[in-house]
XYZ file of C-alpha atoms in Angstrom:
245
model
C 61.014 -39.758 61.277
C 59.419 -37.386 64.071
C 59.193 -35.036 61.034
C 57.230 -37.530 59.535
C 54.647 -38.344 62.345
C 54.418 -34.305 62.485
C 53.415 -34.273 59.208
C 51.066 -37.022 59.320
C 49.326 -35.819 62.759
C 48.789 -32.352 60.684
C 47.083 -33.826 57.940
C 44.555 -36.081 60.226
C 43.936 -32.635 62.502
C 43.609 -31.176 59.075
C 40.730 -33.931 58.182
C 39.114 -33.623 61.281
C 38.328 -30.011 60.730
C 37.202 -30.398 57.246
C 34.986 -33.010 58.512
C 33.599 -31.151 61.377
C 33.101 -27.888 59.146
C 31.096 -29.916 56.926
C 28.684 -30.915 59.955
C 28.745 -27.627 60.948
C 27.259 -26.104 57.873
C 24.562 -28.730 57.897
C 23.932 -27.234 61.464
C 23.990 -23.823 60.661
C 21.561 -24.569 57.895
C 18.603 -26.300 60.134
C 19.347 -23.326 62.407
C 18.924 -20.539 59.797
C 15.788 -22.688 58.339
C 14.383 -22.852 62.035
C 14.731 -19.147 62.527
C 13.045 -18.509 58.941
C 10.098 -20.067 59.984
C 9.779 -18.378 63.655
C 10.320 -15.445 62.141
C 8.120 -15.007 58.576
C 4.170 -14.422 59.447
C 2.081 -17.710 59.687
C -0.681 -17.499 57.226
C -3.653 -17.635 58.883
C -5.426 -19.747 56.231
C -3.403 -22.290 56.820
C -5.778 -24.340 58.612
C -9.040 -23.183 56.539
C -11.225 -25.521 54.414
C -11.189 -24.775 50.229
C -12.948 -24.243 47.833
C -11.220 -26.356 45.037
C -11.808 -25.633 41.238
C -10.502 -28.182 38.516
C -10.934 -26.987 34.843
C -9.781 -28.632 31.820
C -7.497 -26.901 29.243
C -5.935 -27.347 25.988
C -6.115 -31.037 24.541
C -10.141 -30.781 23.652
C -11.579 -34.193 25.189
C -8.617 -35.635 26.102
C -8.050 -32.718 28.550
C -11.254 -33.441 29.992
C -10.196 -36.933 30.695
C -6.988 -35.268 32.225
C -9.295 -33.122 34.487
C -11.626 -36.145 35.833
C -9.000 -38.012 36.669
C -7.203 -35.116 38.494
C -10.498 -34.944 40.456
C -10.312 -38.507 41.842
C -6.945 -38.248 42.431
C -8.047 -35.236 45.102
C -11.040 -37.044 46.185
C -8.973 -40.000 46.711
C -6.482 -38.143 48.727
C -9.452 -36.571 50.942
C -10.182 -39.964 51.844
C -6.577 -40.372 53.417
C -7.213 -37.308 55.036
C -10.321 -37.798 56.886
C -11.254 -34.393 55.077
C -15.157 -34.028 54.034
C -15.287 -33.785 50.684
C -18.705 -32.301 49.202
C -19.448 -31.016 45.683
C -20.388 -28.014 44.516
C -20.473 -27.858 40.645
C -19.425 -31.261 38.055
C -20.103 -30.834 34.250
C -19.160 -33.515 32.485
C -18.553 -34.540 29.032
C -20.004 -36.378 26.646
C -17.105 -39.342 26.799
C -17.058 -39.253 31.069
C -14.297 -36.812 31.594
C -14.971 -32.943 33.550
C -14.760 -29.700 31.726
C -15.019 -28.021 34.983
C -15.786 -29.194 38.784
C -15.889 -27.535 41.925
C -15.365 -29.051 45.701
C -15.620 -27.755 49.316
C -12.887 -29.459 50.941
C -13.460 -29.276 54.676
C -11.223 -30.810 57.711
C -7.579 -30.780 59.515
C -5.451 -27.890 57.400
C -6.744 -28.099 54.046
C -4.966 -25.319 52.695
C -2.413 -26.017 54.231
C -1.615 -29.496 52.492
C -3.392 -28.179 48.871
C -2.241 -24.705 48.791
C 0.752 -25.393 46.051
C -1.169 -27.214 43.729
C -2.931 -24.277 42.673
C -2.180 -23.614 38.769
C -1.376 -25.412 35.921
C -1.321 -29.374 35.231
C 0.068 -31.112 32.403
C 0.297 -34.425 30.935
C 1.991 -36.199 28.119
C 0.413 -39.574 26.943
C -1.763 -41.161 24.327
C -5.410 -41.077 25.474
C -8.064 -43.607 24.689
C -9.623 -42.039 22.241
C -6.582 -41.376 20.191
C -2.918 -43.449 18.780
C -0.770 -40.217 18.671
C 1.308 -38.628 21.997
C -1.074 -35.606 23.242
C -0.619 -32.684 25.726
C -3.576 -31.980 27.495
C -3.395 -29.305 30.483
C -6.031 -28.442 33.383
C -6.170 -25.926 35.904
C -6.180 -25.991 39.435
C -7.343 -23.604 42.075
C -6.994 -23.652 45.892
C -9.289 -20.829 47.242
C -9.585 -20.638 51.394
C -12.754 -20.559 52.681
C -12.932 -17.888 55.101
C -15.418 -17.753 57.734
C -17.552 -14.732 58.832
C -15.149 -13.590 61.528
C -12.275 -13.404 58.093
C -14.044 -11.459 56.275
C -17.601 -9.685 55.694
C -19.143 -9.270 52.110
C -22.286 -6.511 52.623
C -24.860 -7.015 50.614
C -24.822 -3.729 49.411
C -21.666 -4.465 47.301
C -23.708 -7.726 45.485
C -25.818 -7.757 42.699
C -28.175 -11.164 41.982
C -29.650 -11.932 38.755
C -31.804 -14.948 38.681
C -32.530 -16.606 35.114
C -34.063 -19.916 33.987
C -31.622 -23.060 34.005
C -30.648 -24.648 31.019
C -29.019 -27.764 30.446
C -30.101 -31.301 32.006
C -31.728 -31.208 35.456
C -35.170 -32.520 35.200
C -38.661 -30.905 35.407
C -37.753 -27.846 36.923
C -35.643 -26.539 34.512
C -36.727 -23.558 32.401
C -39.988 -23.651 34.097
C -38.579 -22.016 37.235
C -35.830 -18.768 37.942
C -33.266 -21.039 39.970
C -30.052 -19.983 38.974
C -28.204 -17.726 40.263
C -25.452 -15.034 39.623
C -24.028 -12.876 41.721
C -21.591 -10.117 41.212
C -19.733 -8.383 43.583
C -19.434 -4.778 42.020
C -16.318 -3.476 44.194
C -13.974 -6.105 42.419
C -16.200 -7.380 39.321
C -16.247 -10.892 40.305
C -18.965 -12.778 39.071
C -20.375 -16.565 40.198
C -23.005 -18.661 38.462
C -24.855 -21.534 39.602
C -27.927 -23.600 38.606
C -27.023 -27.375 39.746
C -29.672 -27.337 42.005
C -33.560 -27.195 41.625
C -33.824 -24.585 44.380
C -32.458 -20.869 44.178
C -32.020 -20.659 47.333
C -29.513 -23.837 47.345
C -27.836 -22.239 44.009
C -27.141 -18.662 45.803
C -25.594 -20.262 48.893
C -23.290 -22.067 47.122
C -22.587 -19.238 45.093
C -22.373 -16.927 47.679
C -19.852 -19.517 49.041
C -17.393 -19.770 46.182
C -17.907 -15.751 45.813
C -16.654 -15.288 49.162
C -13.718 -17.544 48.710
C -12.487 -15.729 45.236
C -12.911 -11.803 47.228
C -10.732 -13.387 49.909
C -8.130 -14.568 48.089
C -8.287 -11.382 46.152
C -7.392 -10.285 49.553
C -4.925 -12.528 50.857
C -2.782 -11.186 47.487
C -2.745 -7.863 47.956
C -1.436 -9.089 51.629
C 1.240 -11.383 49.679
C 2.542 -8.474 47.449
C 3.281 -6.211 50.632
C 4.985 -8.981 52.034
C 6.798 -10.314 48.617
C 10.128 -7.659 49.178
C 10.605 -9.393 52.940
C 10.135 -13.056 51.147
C 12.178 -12.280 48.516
C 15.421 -10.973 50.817
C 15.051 -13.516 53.040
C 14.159 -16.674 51.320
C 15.237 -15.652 47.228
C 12.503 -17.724 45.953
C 9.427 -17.234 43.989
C 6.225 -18.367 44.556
C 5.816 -21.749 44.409
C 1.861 -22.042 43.005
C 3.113 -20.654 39.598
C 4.547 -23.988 38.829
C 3.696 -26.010 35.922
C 3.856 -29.744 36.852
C 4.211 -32.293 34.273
């Protein structure tokens, strides 16, 4: 009988220990996770505004639709956020939906909170204007928006061409050279824009999405050099390559 309540005591110690090992690990985990983030570099765009880009992609009109509605999903979650939300570029179709838009985000960590949404979107459904299951993608970019103190663009390394508008836009256009492009000849990125009657307006806000693509250009080199640390301590990829569907 003592035997017995040995045997018994043994197995409840033995219990207890599983049990407490278990709690243990859960410990050691919020620990490690804790010392991951003290420990990997804090991106210092983290609390910059964006420049965000929305394009449609495969799916013809119905990934247009895909693309506007994408675009008031963001505005709509601005709103939540107290961000300002102001836009740059919209060029919409014929049956309402976007083939392209572009948005200065601006408030409390913007990149942040968008940062890994950046690539590709895609959706399964039957659209309006259709009776058959389509897949209609759109892509999504998150550029920071640095400030002067991030990073300085001389104007020796720009080249701007200004050309007649085309398109819709009232009296001014081709009568006057208001759009804009602007290259930046060190890394061959080009911007165009002609949404707005005065070329001065249109090379600001180029000048402004130009200065968001060279950064980011930037930031990845940075990324790269600090990929082999990521990758040893963390074993993931990056996340913004994702395809959500």
């Amino acid at each position: 009988e003592e035997q017995k309540k040995s045997d018994n005591d043994s197995k409840e110690l033995t219990e207890l220990a599983i049990i407490e090992r278990d709690e243990l690990k859960i410990q050691l985990q919020k620990v490690e996770d804790d010392l991951l983030r003290l420990i990997m570099p804090t991106d210092v765009a983290n609390n910059m505004n964006v420049i965000l880009e929305i394009r449609a992609g495969t799916g013809g009109e119905e990934a247009s639709l895909f693309a506007s509605e994408m675009y008031k999903m963001y505005e709509k979650y601005a709103i939540t956020q107290d961000w300002r939300w102001e836009i740059l570029t919209l060029n919409k179709t014929e049956i309402g939906g976007f083939s392209s838009a572009q948005v200065n985000v601006s408030g409390d960590s913007v990149f942040k909170k968008l940062r890994y949404e950046s690539g590709v979107h895609r959706v399964q459904r039957i659209p309006v204007n259709d009776v058959k299951i389509q897949t209609s993608a759109a892509s999504v970019f998150v550029l920071p928006e640095p400030t002067e103190l991030d990073i300085q663009i001389k104007q020796s390394d720009l080249r701007v061409d200004v050309y007649r508008s085309s398109g819709c836009g009232g009296q001014s256009v081709n009568t006057t050279d208001s759009a804009v492009r602007i290259t930046h000849l060190p890394t061959g990125i080009v911007v165009t824009m002609q949404d707005e009657r005065s070329q001065l307006q249109n090379r600001k806000k180029a000048l402004q999405i130009l200065t968001s693509r060279v950064y980011e250009l930037e930031r990845a080199k940075l990324s790269e050099e600090r990929a082999e640390l990521r990758s040893k301590v963390q074993g993931t990829g990056d996340r913004s390559d994702k395809i959500r569907t």
